Amino acid sequence: AQSVTQPDIHITVSEGASLELRCNYSYGATPYLFWYVQSPGQGLQLLLKYFSGDTLVQGIKGFEAEFKRSQSSFNLRKPSVHWSDAAEYFCAVGDTGGFKTIFGAGTRLFVKA
Amino acid sequence: NAGVMQNPRHLVRRRGQEARLRCSPMKGHSHVYWYRQLPEEGLKFMVYLQKENIIDESGMPKERFSAEFPKEGPSILRIQQVVRGDSAAYFCASSESGRGRETQYFGPGTRLLVL
């Protein structure tokens, strides 16, 4: 069965520092992979997605993610974090044979001045 | 182009009452998904609907929960005889097609509190 693991429940980084949020998935084939961001009290906004092709994906707000098949990972990165990036981040895997999207439990990002 | 709309944004019910949550998909989208987010958890898939059809309800609790997406009007998630454990944020998403690679656009959610 498909699953998504985000090992870090909380992460705190200083403003201006680099960021990497980890995501590991379990899926039998090449999955569709997504990163979403959720600000407090809001819905989810898509940051980026991977379907095929170049394994380094660029997204909005300066985020990027790299698909590594050998590690079953799709980590999210940003070179310089801004205070407005404080939010909860969800990694998700889509079923290539259908429509279901399975979400990880999320990583809450705190940004300190 | 308006995004996915959900109402109400907040809903308070007493145990045993009914909760009705509404979702209007983005214009041009005919596929709707409902998710539930419990505190400190990720989103859990509940049900996938197209107009007038339930395609997959494998994530729906067997009792008290139902969903519909009529030909006209919004999609409705109905919870009968609510219990405290139903307190959660319920998110609706829509997409243009139902393929797994299709981006789902999320509404702001309905926060249900059961007293």
mmCIF file with all atom_site columns, C-alpha atoms in Angstrom:
data_model
loop_
_atom_site.group_PDB
_atom_site.id
_atom_site.type_symbol
_atom_site.label_atom_id
_atom_site.label_alt_id
_atom_site.label_comp_id
_atom_site.label_asym_id
_atom_site.label_entity_id
_atom_site.label_seq_id
_atom_site.pdbx_PDB_ins_code
_atom_site.Cartn_x
_atom_site.Cartn_y
_atom_site.Cartn_z
_atom_site.occupancy
_atom_site.B_iso_or_equiv
_atom_site.pdbx_formal_charge
_atom_site.auth_seq_id
_atom_site.auth_comp_id
_atom_site.auth_asym_id
_atom_site.auth_atom_id
_atom_site.pdbx_PDB_model_num
ATOM 1   C CA . ALA A 1 1   ? 0.000   0.000  0.000   1.00 0.00 ? 1   ALA A CA 1
ATOM 2   C CA . GLN A 1 2   ? 1.104   3.516  -0.642  1.00 0.00 ? 2   GLN A CA 1
ATOM 3   C CA . SER A 1 3   ? 2.423   5.531  2.253   1.00 0.00 ? 3   SER A CA 1
ATOM 4   C CA . VAL A 1 4   ? 4.249   8.760  2.897   1.00 0.00 ? 4   VAL A CA 1
ATOM 5   C CA . THR A 1 5   ? 6.570   9.424  5.804   1.00 0.00 ? 5   THR A CA 1
ATOM 6   C CA . GLN A 1 6   ? 7.712   12.826 6.958   1.00 0.00 ? 6   GLN A CA 1
ATOM 7   C CA . PRO A 1 7   ? 10.221  12.026 9.699   1.00 0.00 ? 7   PRO A CA 1
ATOM 8   C CA . ASP A 1 8   ? 10.354  15.498 11.196  1.00 0.00 ? 8   ASP A CA 1
ATOM 9   C CA . ILE A 1 9   ? 7.291   16.711 13.064  1.00 0.00 ? 9   ILE A CA 1
ATOM 10  C CA . HIS A 1 10  ? 8.796   20.133 13.777  1.00 0.00 ? 10  HIS A CA 1
ATOM 11  C CA . ILE A 1 11  ? 11.756  22.000 12.355  1.00 0.00 ? 11  ILE A CA 1
ATOM 12  C CA . THR A 1 12  ? 13.117  25.375 13.428  1.00 0.00 ? 12  THR A CA 1
ATOM 13  C CA . VAL A 1 13  ? 15.461  27.365 11.211  1.00 0.00 ? 13  VAL A CA 1
ATOM 14  C CA . SER A 1 14  ? 16.824  30.874 11.370  1.00 0.00 ? 14  SER A CA 1
ATOM 15  C CA . GLU A 1 15  ? 15.658  33.406 8.839   1.00 0.00 ? 15  GLU A CA 1
ATOM 16  C CA . GLY A 1 16  ? 18.055  33.406 5.916   1.00 0.00 ? 16  GLY A CA 1
ATOM 17  C CA . ALA A 1 17  ? 19.246  29.863 6.572   1.00 0.00 ? 17  ALA A CA 1
ATOM 18  C CA . SER A 1 18  ? 18.728  27.002 4.172   1.00 0.00 ? 18  SER A CA 1
ATOM 19  C CA . LEU A 1 19  ? 15.927  24.491 4.612   1.00 0.00 ? 19  LEU A CA 1
ATOM 20  C CA . GLU A 1 20  ? 15.415  20.856 3.785   1.00 0.00 ? 20  GLU A CA 1
ATOM 21  C CA . LEU A 1 21  ? 12.243  18.972 4.638   1.00 0.00 ? 21  LEU A CA 1
ATOM 22  C CA . ARG A 1 22  ? 12.380  15.227 4.290   1.00 0.00 ? 22  ARG A CA 1
ATOM 23  C CA . CYS A 1 23  ? 9.838   12.994 2.630   1.00 0.00 ? 23  CYS A CA 1
ATOM 24  C CA . ASN A 1 24  ? 9.979   9.256  1.977   1.00 0.00 ? 24  ASN A CA 1
ATOM 25  C CA . TYR A 1 25  ? 7.330   7.327  0.135   1.00 0.00 ? 25  TYR A CA 1
ATOM 26  C CA . SER A 1 26  ? 6.369   3.752  -0.442  1.00 0.00 ? 26  SER A CA 1
ATOM 27  C CA . TYR A 1 27  ? 4.946   2.914  -3.838  1.00 0.00 ? 27  TYR A CA 1
ATOM 28  C CA . GLY A 1 28  ? 5.382   0.097  -6.327  1.00 0.00 ? 28  GLY A CA 1
ATOM 29  C CA . ALA A 1 29  ? 6.049   2.218  -9.385  1.00 0.00 ? 29  ALA A CA 1
ATOM 30  C CA . THR A 1 30  ? 7.115   5.753  -10.125 1.00 0.00 ? 30  THR A CA 1
ATOM 31  C CA . PRO A 1 31  ? 4.628   7.826  -8.219  1.00 0.00 ? 31  PRO A CA 1
ATOM 32  C CA . TYR A 1 32  ? 3.225   11.257 -8.689  1.00 0.00 ? 32  TYR A CA 1
ATOM 33  C CA . LEU A 1 33  ? 4.685   13.397 -5.906  1.00 0.00 ? 33  LEU A CA 1
ATOM 34  C CA . PHE A 1 34  ? 3.499   16.670 -4.459  1.00 0.00 ? 34  PHE A CA 1
ATOM 35  C CA . TRP A 1 35  ? 4.442   19.199 -1.811  1.00 0.00 ? 35  TRP A CA 1
ATOM 36  C CA . TYR A 1 36  ? 1.738   21.384 -0.302  1.00 0.00 ? 36  TYR A CA 1
ATOM 37  C CA . VAL A 1 37  ? 1.946   24.208 2.226   1.00 0.00 ? 37  VAL A CA 1
ATOM 38  C CA . GLN A 1 38  ? -0.737  25.044 4.761   1.00 0.00 ? 38  GLN A CA 1
ATOM 39  C CA . SER A 1 39  ? -0.751  28.315 6.654   1.00 0.00 ? 39  SER A CA 1
ATOM 40  C CA . PRO A 1 40  ? -2.645  28.407 9.972   1.00 0.00 ? 40  PRO A CA 1
ATOM 41  C CA . GLY A 1 41  ? -6.385  28.257 9.456   1.00 0.00 ? 41  GLY A CA 1
ATOM 42  C CA . GLN A 1 42  ? -6.032  27.966 5.708   1.00 0.00 ? 42  GLN A CA 1
ATOM 43  C CA . GLY A 1 43  ? -6.358  25.318 3.059   1.00 0.00 ? 43  GLY A CA 1
ATOM 44  C CA . LEU A 1 44  ? -3.487  23.696 1.203   1.00 0.00 ? 44  LEU A CA 1
ATOM 45  C CA . GLN A 1 45  ? -1.556  25.380 -1.560  1.00 0.00 ? 45  GLN A CA 1
ATOM 46  C CA . LEU A 1 46  ? 0.447   23.379 -4.081  1.00 0.00 ? 46  LEU A CA 1
ATOM 47  C CA . LEU A 1 47  ? 4.167   24.243 -4.033  1.00 0.00 ? 47  LEU A CA 1
ATOM 48  C CA . LEU A 1 48  ? 5.376   21.827 -6.693  1.00 0.00 ? 48  LEU A CA 1
ATOM 49  C CA . LYS A 1 49  ? 4.806   18.430 -8.227  1.00 0.00 ? 49  LYS A CA 1
ATOM 50  C CA . TYR A 1 50  ? 6.761   15.675 -9.943  1.00 0.00 ? 50  TYR A CA 1
ATOM 51  C CA . PHE A 1 51  ? 5.401   13.335 -12.579 1.00 0.00 ? 51  PHE A CA 1
ATOM 52  C CA . SER A 1 52  ? 8.344   12.367 -14.745 1.00 0.00 ? 52  SER A CA 1
ATOM 53  C CA . GLY A 1 53  ? 11.436  13.743 -16.428 1.00 0.00 ? 53  GLY A CA 1
ATOM 54  C CA . ASP A 1 54  ? 13.905  16.007 -14.675 1.00 0.00 ? 54  ASP A CA 1
ATOM 55  C CA . THR A 1 55  ? 14.226  14.835 -11.087 1.00 0.00 ? 55  THR A CA 1
ATOM 56  C CA . LEU A 1 56  ? 14.839  18.369 -9.789  1.00 0.00 ? 56  LEU A CA 1
ATOM 57  C CA . VAL A 1 57  ? 11.558  20.241 -9.716  1.00 0.00 ? 57  VAL A CA 1
ATOM 58  C CA . GLN A 1 58  ? 11.162  23.966 -9.266  1.00 0.00 ? 58  GLN A CA 1
ATOM 59  C CA . GLY A 1 59  ? 8.134   25.336 -7.494  1.00 0.00 ? 59  GLY A CA 1
ATOM 60  C CA . ILE A 1 60  ? 6.646   28.574 -6.295  1.00 0.00 ? 60  ILE A CA 1
ATOM 61  C CA . LYS A 1 61  ? 8.062   30.810 -3.572  1.00 0.00 ? 61  LYS A CA 1
ATOM 62  C CA . GLY A 1 62  ? 11.635  29.707 -4.305  1.00 0.00 ? 62  GLY A CA 1
ATOM 63  C CA . PHE A 1 63  ? 11.120  26.065 -3.318  1.00 0.00 ? 63  PHE A CA 1
ATOM 64  C CA . GLU A 1 64  ? 12.530  23.063 -5.130  1.00 0.00 ? 64  GLU A CA 1
ATOM 65  C CA . ALA A 1 65  ? 12.424  19.329 -4.579  1.00 0.00 ? 65  ALA A CA 1
ATOM 66  C CA . GLU A 1 66  ? 14.488  16.433 -5.819  1.00 0.00 ? 66  GLU A CA 1
ATOM 67  C CA . PHE A 1 67  ? 13.131  12.997 -6.629  1.00 0.00 ? 67  PHE A CA 1
ATOM 68  C CA . LYS A 1 68  ? 15.562  10.216 -5.747  1.00 0.00 ? 68  LYS A CA 1
ATOM 69  C CA . ARG A 1 69  ? 14.252  6.859  -6.790  1.00 0.00 ? 69  ARG A CA 1
ATOM 70  C CA . SER A 1 70  ? 17.043  4.906  -5.104  1.00 0.00 ? 70  SER A CA 1
ATOM 71  C CA . GLN A 1 71  ? 16.175  6.459  -1.758  1.00 0.00 ? 71  GLN A CA 1
ATOM 72  C CA . SER A 1 72  ? 12.402  6.679  -2.309  1.00 0.00 ? 72  SER A CA 1
ATOM 73  C CA . SER A 1 73  ? 12.668  10.297 -1.305  1.00 0.00 ? 73  SER A CA 1
ATOM 74  C CA . PHE A 1 74  ? 11.312  13.636 -2.445  1.00 0.00 ? 74  PHE A CA 1
ATOM 75  C CA . ASN A 1 75  ? 12.897  16.223 -0.173  1.00 0.00 ? 75  ASN A CA 1
ATOM 76  C CA . LEU A 1 76  ? 11.877  19.862 -0.287  1.00 0.00 ? 76  LEU A CA 1
ATOM 77  C CA . ARG A 1 77  ? 14.534  22.562 -0.188  1.00 0.00 ? 77  ARG A CA 1
ATOM 78  C CA . LYS A 1 78  ? 14.862  26.296 -0.082  1.00 0.00 ? 78  LYS A CA 1
ATOM 79  C CA . PRO A 1 79  ? 18.222  28.106 -0.046  1.00 0.00 ? 79  PRO A CA 1
ATOM 80  C CA . SER A 1 80  ? 17.135  31.019 2.156   1.00 0.00 ? 80  SER A CA 1
ATOM 81  C CA . VAL A 1 81  ? 14.100  30.903 4.407   1.00 0.00 ? 81  VAL A CA 1
ATOM 82  C CA . HIS A 1 82  ? 11.891  33.927 5.010   1.00 0.00 ? 82  HIS A CA 1
ATOM 83  C CA . TRP A 1 83  ? 9.756   34.456 8.117   1.00 0.00 ? 83  TRP A CA 1
ATOM 84  C CA . SER A 1 84  ? 6.658   34.147 5.936   1.00 0.00 ? 84  SER A CA 1
ATOM 85  C CA . ASP A 1 85  ? 7.598   30.538 5.180   1.00 0.00 ? 85  ASP A CA 1
ATOM 86  C CA . ALA A 1 86  ? 6.535   29.495 8.666   1.00 0.00 ? 86  ALA A CA 1
ATOM 87  C CA . ALA A 1 87  ? 3.722   27.027 8.030   1.00 0.00 ? 87  ALA A CA 1
ATOM 88  C CA . GLU A 1 88  ? 2.988   23.323 7.844   1.00 0.00 ? 88  GLU A CA 1
ATOM 89  C CA . TYR A 1 89  ? 4.299   21.398 4.871   1.00 0.00 ? 89  TYR A CA 1
ATOM 90  C CA . PHE A 1 90  ? 2.772   18.223 3.523   1.00 0.00 ? 90  PHE A CA 1
ATOM 91  C CA . CYS A 1 91  ? 4.314   15.725 1.156   1.00 0.00 ? 91  CYS A CA 1
ATOM 92  C CA . ALA A 1 92  ? 1.861   13.629 -0.840  1.00 0.00 ? 92  ALA A CA 1
ATOM 93  C CA . VAL A 1 93  ? 1.895   10.770 -3.321  1.00 0.00 ? 93  VAL A CA 1
ATOM 94  C CA . GLY A 1 94  ? -0.659  10.331 -6.072  1.00 0.00 ? 94  GLY A CA 1
ATOM 95  C CA . ASP A 1 95  ? -1.834  6.998  -7.390  1.00 0.00 ? 95  ASP A CA 1
ATOM 96  C CA . THR A 1 96  ? -0.663  6.701  -11.001 1.00 0.00 ? 96  THR A CA 1
ATOM 97  C CA . GLY A 1 97  ? -3.445  4.230  -11.667 1.00 0.00 ? 97  GLY A CA 1
ATOM 98  C CA . GLY A 1 98  ? -6.212  6.368  -10.297 1.00 0.00 ? 98  GLY A CA 1
ATOM 99  C CA . PHE A 1 99  ? -6.915  9.442  -8.344  1.00 0.00 ? 99  PHE A CA 1
ATOM 100 C CA . LYS A 1 100 ? -6.124  8.946  -4.678  1.00 0.00 ? 100 LYS A CA 1
ATOM 101 C CA . THR A 1 101 ? -3.628  11.243 -3.025  1.00 0.00 ? 101 THR A CA 1
ATOM 102 C CA . ILE A 1 102 ? -1.995  10.029 0.170   1.00 0.00 ? 102 ILE A CA 1
ATOM 103 C CA . PHE A 1 103 ? -0.642  12.672 2.510   1.00 0.00 ? 103 PHE A CA 1
ATOM 104 C CA . GLY A 1 104 ? 2.141   12.540 5.043   1.00 0.00 ? 104 GLY A CA 1
ATOM 105 C CA . ALA A 1 105 ? 1.536   13.733 8.586   1.00 0.00 ? 105 ALA A CA 1
ATOM 106 C CA . GLY A 1 106 ? 3.203   17.055 7.894   1.00 0.00 ? 106 GLY A CA 1
ATOM 107 C CA . THR A 1 107 ? 6.221   19.000 9.112   1.00 0.00 ? 107 THR A CA 1
ATOM 108 C CA . ARG A 1 108 ? 5.662   22.248 10.954  1.00 0.00 ? 108 ARG A CA 1
ATOM 109 C CA . LEU A 1 109 ? 8.288   24.853 10.135  1.00 0.00 ? 109 LEU A CA 1
ATOM 110 C CA . PHE A 1 110 ? 9.185   27.557 12.629  1.00 0.00 ? 110 PHE A CA 1
ATOM 111 C CA . VAL A 1 111 ? 11.359  30.461 11.536  1.00 0.00 ? 111 VAL A CA 1
ATOM 112 C CA . LYS A 1 112 ? 13.312  32.415 14.126  1.00 0.00 ? 112 LYS A CA 1
ATOM 113 C CA . ALA A 1 113 ? 14.673  35.901 13.652  1.00 0.00 ? 113 ALA A CA 1
ATOM 114 C CA . ASN B 2 1   ? -11.710 32.560 -11.506 1.00 0.00 ? 1   ASN B CA 1
ATOM 115 C CA . ALA B 2 2   ? -12.913 31.823 -8.007  1.00 0.00 ? 2   ALA B CA 1
ATOM 116 C CA . GLY B 2 3   ? -11.186 29.024 -6.173  1.00 0.00 ? 3   GLY B CA 1
ATOM 117 C CA . VAL B 2 4   ? -12.777 26.177 -4.299  1.00 0.00 ? 4   VAL B CA 1
ATOM 118 C CA . MET B 2 5   ? -15.327 27.498 -1.863  1.00 0.00 ? 5   MET B CA 1
ATOM 119 C CA . GLN B 2 6   ? -16.416 25.850 1.326   1.00 0.00 ? 6   GLN B CA 1
ATOM 120 C CA . ASN B 2 7   ? -19.034 26.876 3.811   1.00 0.00 ? 7   ASN B CA 1
ATOM 121 C CA . PRO B 2 8   ? -19.430 27.293 6.588   1.00 0.00 ? 8   PRO B CA 1
ATOM 122 C CA . ARG B 2 9   ? -15.846 27.986 7.594   1.00 0.00 ? 9   ARG B CA 1
ATOM 123 C CA . HIS B 2 10  ? -16.627 27.089 11.187  1.00 0.00 ? 10  HIS B CA 1
ATOM 124 C CA . LEU B 2 11  ? -19.439 24.891 12.469  1.00 0.00 ? 11  LEU B CA 1
ATOM 125 C CA . VAL B 2 12  ? -20.357 24.074 16.041  1.00 0.00 ? 12  VAL B CA 1
ATOM 126 C CA . ARG B 2 13  ? -22.689 21.199 16.777  1.00 0.00 ? 13  ARG B CA 1
ATOM 127 C CA . ARG B 2 14  ? -23.822 19.367 19.894  1.00 0.00 ? 14  ARG B CA 1
ATOM 128 C CA . ARG B 2 15  ? -23.534 15.623 20.095  1.00 0.00 ? 15  ARG B CA 1
ATOM 129 C CA . GLY B 2 16  ? -26.347 13.946 18.200  1.00 0.00 ? 16  GLY B CA 1
ATOM 130 C CA . GLN B 2 17  ? -26.979 16.805 15.775  1.00 0.00 ? 17  GLN B CA 1
ATOM 131 C CA . GLU B 2 18  ? -26.352 16.746 12.047  1.00 0.00 ? 18  GLU B CA 1
ATOM 132 C CA . ALA B 2 19  ? -23.557 18.590 10.276  1.00 0.00 ? 19  ALA B CA 1
ATOM 133 C CA . ARG B 2 20  ? -23.783 19.589 6.629   1.00 0.00 ? 20  ARG B CA 1
ATOM 134 C CA . LEU B 2 21  ? -20.648 20.807 4.901   1.00 0.00 ? 21  LEU B CA 1
ATOM 135 C CA . ARG B 2 22  ? -20.764 22.380 1.457   1.00 0.00 ? 22  ARG B CA 1
ATOM 136 C CA . CYS B 2 23  ? -18.176 22.572 -1.268  1.00 0.00 ? 23  CYS B CA 1
ATOM 137 C CA . SER B 2 24  ? -18.337 24.428 -4.564  1.00 0.00 ? 24  SER B CA 1
ATOM 138 C CA . PRO B 2 25  ? -15.534 23.313 -6.901  1.00 0.00 ? 25  PRO B CA 1
ATOM 139 C CA . MET B 2 26  ? -13.563 25.601 -9.133  1.00 0.00 ? 26  MET B CA 1
ATOM 140 C CA . LYS B 2 27  ? -15.301 26.621 -12.325 1.00 0.00 ? 27  LYS B CA 1
ATOM 141 C CA . GLY B 2 28  ? -14.895 23.915 -14.924 1.00 0.00 ? 28  GLY B CA 1
ATOM 142 C CA . HIS B 2 29  ? -14.030 21.207 -12.385 1.00 0.00 ? 29  HIS B CA 1
ATOM 143 C CA . SER B 2 30  ? -16.320 18.223 -12.149 1.00 0.00 ? 30  SER B CA 1
ATOM 144 C CA . HIS B 2 31  ? -14.281 16.088 -9.738  1.00 0.00 ? 31  HIS B CA 1
ATOM 145 C CA . VAL B 2 32  ? -14.519 16.629 -5.996  1.00 0.00 ? 32  VAL B CA 1
ATOM 146 C CA . TYR B 2 33  ? -12.601 15.055 -3.124  1.00 0.00 ? 33  TYR B CA 1
ATOM 147 C CA . TRP B 2 34  ? -13.228 15.280 0.596   1.00 0.00 ? 34  TRP B CA 1
ATOM 148 C CA . TYR B 2 35  ? -10.486 14.947 3.196   1.00 0.00 ? 35  TYR B CA 1
ATOM 149 C CA . ARG B 2 36  ? -10.484 15.036 6.972   1.00 0.00 ? 36  ARG B CA 1
ATOM 150 C CA . GLN B 2 37  ? -7.676  16.485 9.036   1.00 0.00 ? 37  GLN B CA 1
ATOM 151 C CA . LEU B 2 38  ? -7.578  15.585 12.692  1.00 0.00 ? 38  LEU B CA 1
ATOM 152 C CA . PRO B 2 39  ? -5.526  17.797 15.023  1.00 0.00 ? 39  PRO B CA 1
ATOM 153 C CA . GLU B 2 40  ? -1.775  17.349 14.510  1.00 0.00 ? 40  GLU B CA 1
ATOM 154 C CA . GLU B 2 41  ? -2.335  14.911 11.652  1.00 0.00 ? 41  GLU B CA 1
ATOM 155 C CA . GLY B 2 42  ? -2.197  14.962 7.890   1.00 0.00 ? 42  GLY B CA 1
ATOM 156 C CA . LEU B 2 43  ? -5.143  14.802 5.569   1.00 0.00 ? 43  LEU B CA 1
ATOM 157 C CA . LYS B 2 44  ? -7.004  11.540 5.219   1.00 0.00 ? 44  LYS B CA 1
ATOM 158 C CA . PHE B 2 45  ? -8.892  10.776 2.041   1.00 0.00 ? 45  PHE B CA 1
ATOM 159 C CA . MET B 2 46  ? -12.607 10.242 2.571   1.00 0.00 ? 46  MET B CA 1
ATOM 160 C CA . VAL B 2 47  ? -14.462 10.198 -0.735  1.00 0.00 ? 47  VAL B CA 1
ATOM 161 C CA . TYR B 2 48  ? -14.144 11.034 -4.410  1.00 0.00 ? 48  TYR B CA 1
ATOM 162 C CA . LEU B 2 49  ? -17.167 12.145 -6.416  1.00 0.00 ? 49  LEU B CA 1
ATOM 163 C CA . GLN B 2 50  ? -18.028 13.187 -9.898  1.00 0.00 ? 50  GLN B CA 1
ATOM 164 C CA . LYS B 2 51  ? -21.291 14.827 -10.801 1.00 0.00 ? 51  LYS B CA 1
ATOM 165 C CA . GLU B 2 52  ? -24.098 12.558 -9.543  1.00 0.00 ? 52  GLU B CA 1
ATOM 166 C CA . ASN B 2 53  ? -21.673 9.687  -8.895  1.00 0.00 ? 53  ASN B CA 1
ATOM 167 C CA . ILE B 2 54  ? -19.662 8.434  -5.963  1.00 0.00 ? 54  ILE B CA 1
ATOM 168 C CA . ILE B 2 55  ? -16.492 6.993  -7.453  1.00 0.00 ? 55  ILE B CA 1
ATOM 169 C CA . ASP B 2 56  ? -14.647 5.924  -4.320  1.00 0.00 ? 56  ASP B CA 1
ATOM 170 C CA . GLU B 2 57  ? -15.812 6.163  -0.728  1.00 0.00 ? 57  GLU B CA 1
ATOM 171 C CA . SER B 2 58  ? -13.237 3.843  0.757   1.00 0.00 ? 58  SER B CA 1
ATOM 172 C CA . GLY B 2 59  ? -12.151 6.456  3.279   1.00 0.00 ? 59  GLY B CA 1
ATOM 173 C CA . MET B 2 60  ? -15.610 7.186  4.604   1.00 0.00 ? 60  MET B CA 1
ATOM 174 C CA . PRO B 2 61  ? -16.671 5.788  7.963   1.00 0.00 ? 61  PRO B CA 1
ATOM 175 C CA . LYS B 2 62  ? -19.280 3.112  7.406   1.00 0.00 ? 62  LYS B CA 1
ATOM 176 C CA . GLU B 2 63  ? -21.951 4.804  9.465   1.00 0.00 ? 63  GLU B CA 1
ATOM 177 C CA . ARG B 2 64  ? -23.287 8.344  9.860   1.00 0.00 ? 64  ARG B CA 1
ATOM 178 C CA . PHE B 2 65  ? -21.245 9.831  6.978   1.00 0.00 ? 65  PHE B CA 1
ATOM 179 C CA . SER B 2 66  ? -22.532 10.405 3.474   1.00 0.00 ? 66  SER B CA 1
ATOM 180 C CA . ALA B 2 67  ? -21.601 12.553 0.512   1.00 0.00 ? 67  ALA B CA 1
ATOM 181 C CA . GLU B 2 68  ? -23.242 13.713 -2.668  1.00 0.00 ? 68  GLU B CA 1
ATOM 182 C CA . PHE B 2 69  ? -22.453 15.864 -5.662  1.00 0.00 ? 69  PHE B CA 1
ATOM 183 C CA . PRO B 2 70  ? -25.691 16.631 -7.466  1.00 0.00 ? 70  PRO B CA 1
ATOM 184 C CA . LYS B 2 71  ? -26.036 17.735 -11.045 1.00 0.00 ? 71  LYS B CA 1
ATOM 185 C CA . GLU B 2 72  ? -26.730 21.252 -9.840  1.00 0.00 ? 72  GLU B CA 1
ATOM 186 C CA . GLY B 2 73  ? -25.320 22.833 -6.728  1.00 0.00 ? 73  GLY B CA 1
ATOM 187 C CA . PRO B 2 74  ? -22.445 22.142 -4.395  1.00 0.00 ? 74  PRO B CA 1
ATOM 188 C CA . SER B 2 75  ? -21.115 18.891 -3.070  1.00 0.00 ? 75  SER B CA 1
ATOM 189 C CA . ILE B 2 76  ? -22.414 18.069 0.391   1.00 0.00 ? 76  ILE B CA 1
ATOM 190 C CA . LEU B 2 77  ? -20.705 16.088 3.128   1.00 0.00 ? 77  LEU B CA 1
ATOM 191 C CA . ARG B 2 78  ? -23.278 15.078 5.724   1.00 0.00 ? 78  ARG B CA 1
ATOM 192 C CA . ILE B 2 79  ? -22.496 13.765 9.173   1.00 0.00 ? 79  ILE B CA 1
ATOM 193 C CA . GLN B 2 80  ? -25.438 12.466 11.142  1.00 0.00 ? 80  GLN B CA 1
ATOM 194 C CA . GLN B 2 81  ? -25.561 12.159 14.930  1.00 0.00 ? 81  GLN B CA 1
ATOM 195 C CA . VAL B 2 82  ? -22.184 13.796 15.377  1.00 0.00 ? 82  VAL B CA 1
ATOM 196 C CA . VAL B 2 83  ? -19.863 12.688 18.164  1.00 0.00 ? 83  VAL B CA 1
ATOM 197 C CA . ARG B 2 84  ? -16.905 14.488 19.707  1.00 0.00 ? 84  ARG B CA 1
ATOM 198 C CA . GLY B 2 85  ? -14.502 12.403 17.653  1.00 0.00 ? 85  GLY B CA 1
ATOM 199 C CA . ASP B 2 86  ? -15.903 14.011 14.502  1.00 0.00 ? 86  ASP B CA 1
ATOM 200 C CA . SER B 2 87  ? -14.310 17.321 15.508  1.00 0.00 ? 87  SER B CA 1
ATOM 201 C CA . ALA B 2 88  ? -11.817 18.045 12.755  1.00 0.00 ? 88  ALA B CA 1
ATOM 202 C CA . ALA B 2 89  ? -11.109 20.193 9.727   1.00 0.00 ? 89  ALA B CA 1
ATOM 203 C CA . TYR B 2 90  ? -12.802 18.954 6.600   1.00 0.00 ? 90  TYR B CA 1
ATOM 204 C CA . PHE B 2 91  ? -11.258 19.957 3.308   1.00 0.00 ? 91  PHE B CA 1
ATOM 205 C CA . CYS B 2 92  ? -12.706 19.766 -0.132  1.00 0.00 ? 92  CYS B CA 1
ATOM 206 C CA . ALA B 2 93  ? -10.575 19.700 -3.266  1.00 0.00 ? 93  ALA B CA 1
ATOM 207 C CA . SER B 2 94  ? -11.481 19.753 -6.919  1.00 0.00 ? 94  SER B CA 1
ATOM 208 C CA . SER B 2 95  ? -9.772  18.878 -10.168 1.00 0.00 ? 95  SER B CA 1
ATOM 209 C CA . GLU B 2 96  ? -10.502 19.133 -13.842 1.00 0.00 ? 96  GLU B CA 1
ATOM 210 C CA . SER B 2 97  ? -10.117 15.410 -14.409 1.00 0.00 ? 97  SER B CA 1
ATOM 211 C CA . GLY B 2 98  ? -9.805  12.431 -12.118 1.00 0.00 ? 98  GLY B CA 1
ATOM 212 C CA . ARG B 2 99  ? -6.349  11.267 -13.045 1.00 0.00 ? 99  ARG B CA 1
ATOM 213 C CA . GLY B 2 100 ? -3.795  10.799 -10.275 1.00 0.00 ? 100 GLY B CA 1
ATOM 214 C CA . ARG B 2 101 ? -1.433  13.329 -11.797 1.00 0.00 ? 101 ARG B CA 1
ATOM 215 C CA . GLU B 2 102 ? -4.054  16.017 -11.845 1.00 0.00 ? 102 GLU B CA 1
ATOM 216 C CA . THR B 2 103 ? -3.495  18.863 -9.426  1.00 0.00 ? 103 THR B CA 1
ATOM 217 C CA . GLN B 2 104 ? -6.148  19.085 -6.767  1.00 0.00 ? 104 GLN B CA 1
ATOM 218 C CA . TYR B 2 105 ? -7.087  22.573 -5.657  1.00 0.00 ? 105 TYR B CA 1
ATOM 219 C CA . PHE B 2 106 ? -8.116  22.870 -2.043  1.00 0.00 ? 106 PHE B CA 1
ATOM 220 C CA . GLY B 2 107 ? -10.723 24.973 -0.340  1.00 0.00 ? 107 GLY B CA 1
ATOM 221 C CA . PRO B 2 108 ? -10.107 26.758 2.976   1.00 0.00 ? 108 PRO B CA 1
ATOM 222 C CA . GLY B 2 109 ? -11.802 23.995 4.944   1.00 0.00 ? 109 GLY B CA 1
ATOM 223 C CA . THR B 2 110 ? -14.639 23.737 7.426   1.00 0.00 ? 110 THR B CA 1
ATOM 224 C CA . ARG B 2 111 ? -13.646 23.451 11.076  1.00 0.00 ? 111 ARG B CA 1
ATOM 225 C CA . LEU B 2 112 ? -16.208 21.315 12.852  1.00 0.00 ? 112 LEU B CA 1
ATOM 226 C CA . LEU B 2 113 ? -16.387 21.408 16.624  1.00 0.00 ? 113 LEU B CA 1
ATOM 227 C CA . VAL B 2 114 ? -18.665 18.982 18.418  1.00 0.00 ? 114 VAL B CA 1
ATOM 228 C CA . LEU B 2 115 ? -19.541 19.931 21.974  1.00 0.00 ? 115 LEU B CA 1
#
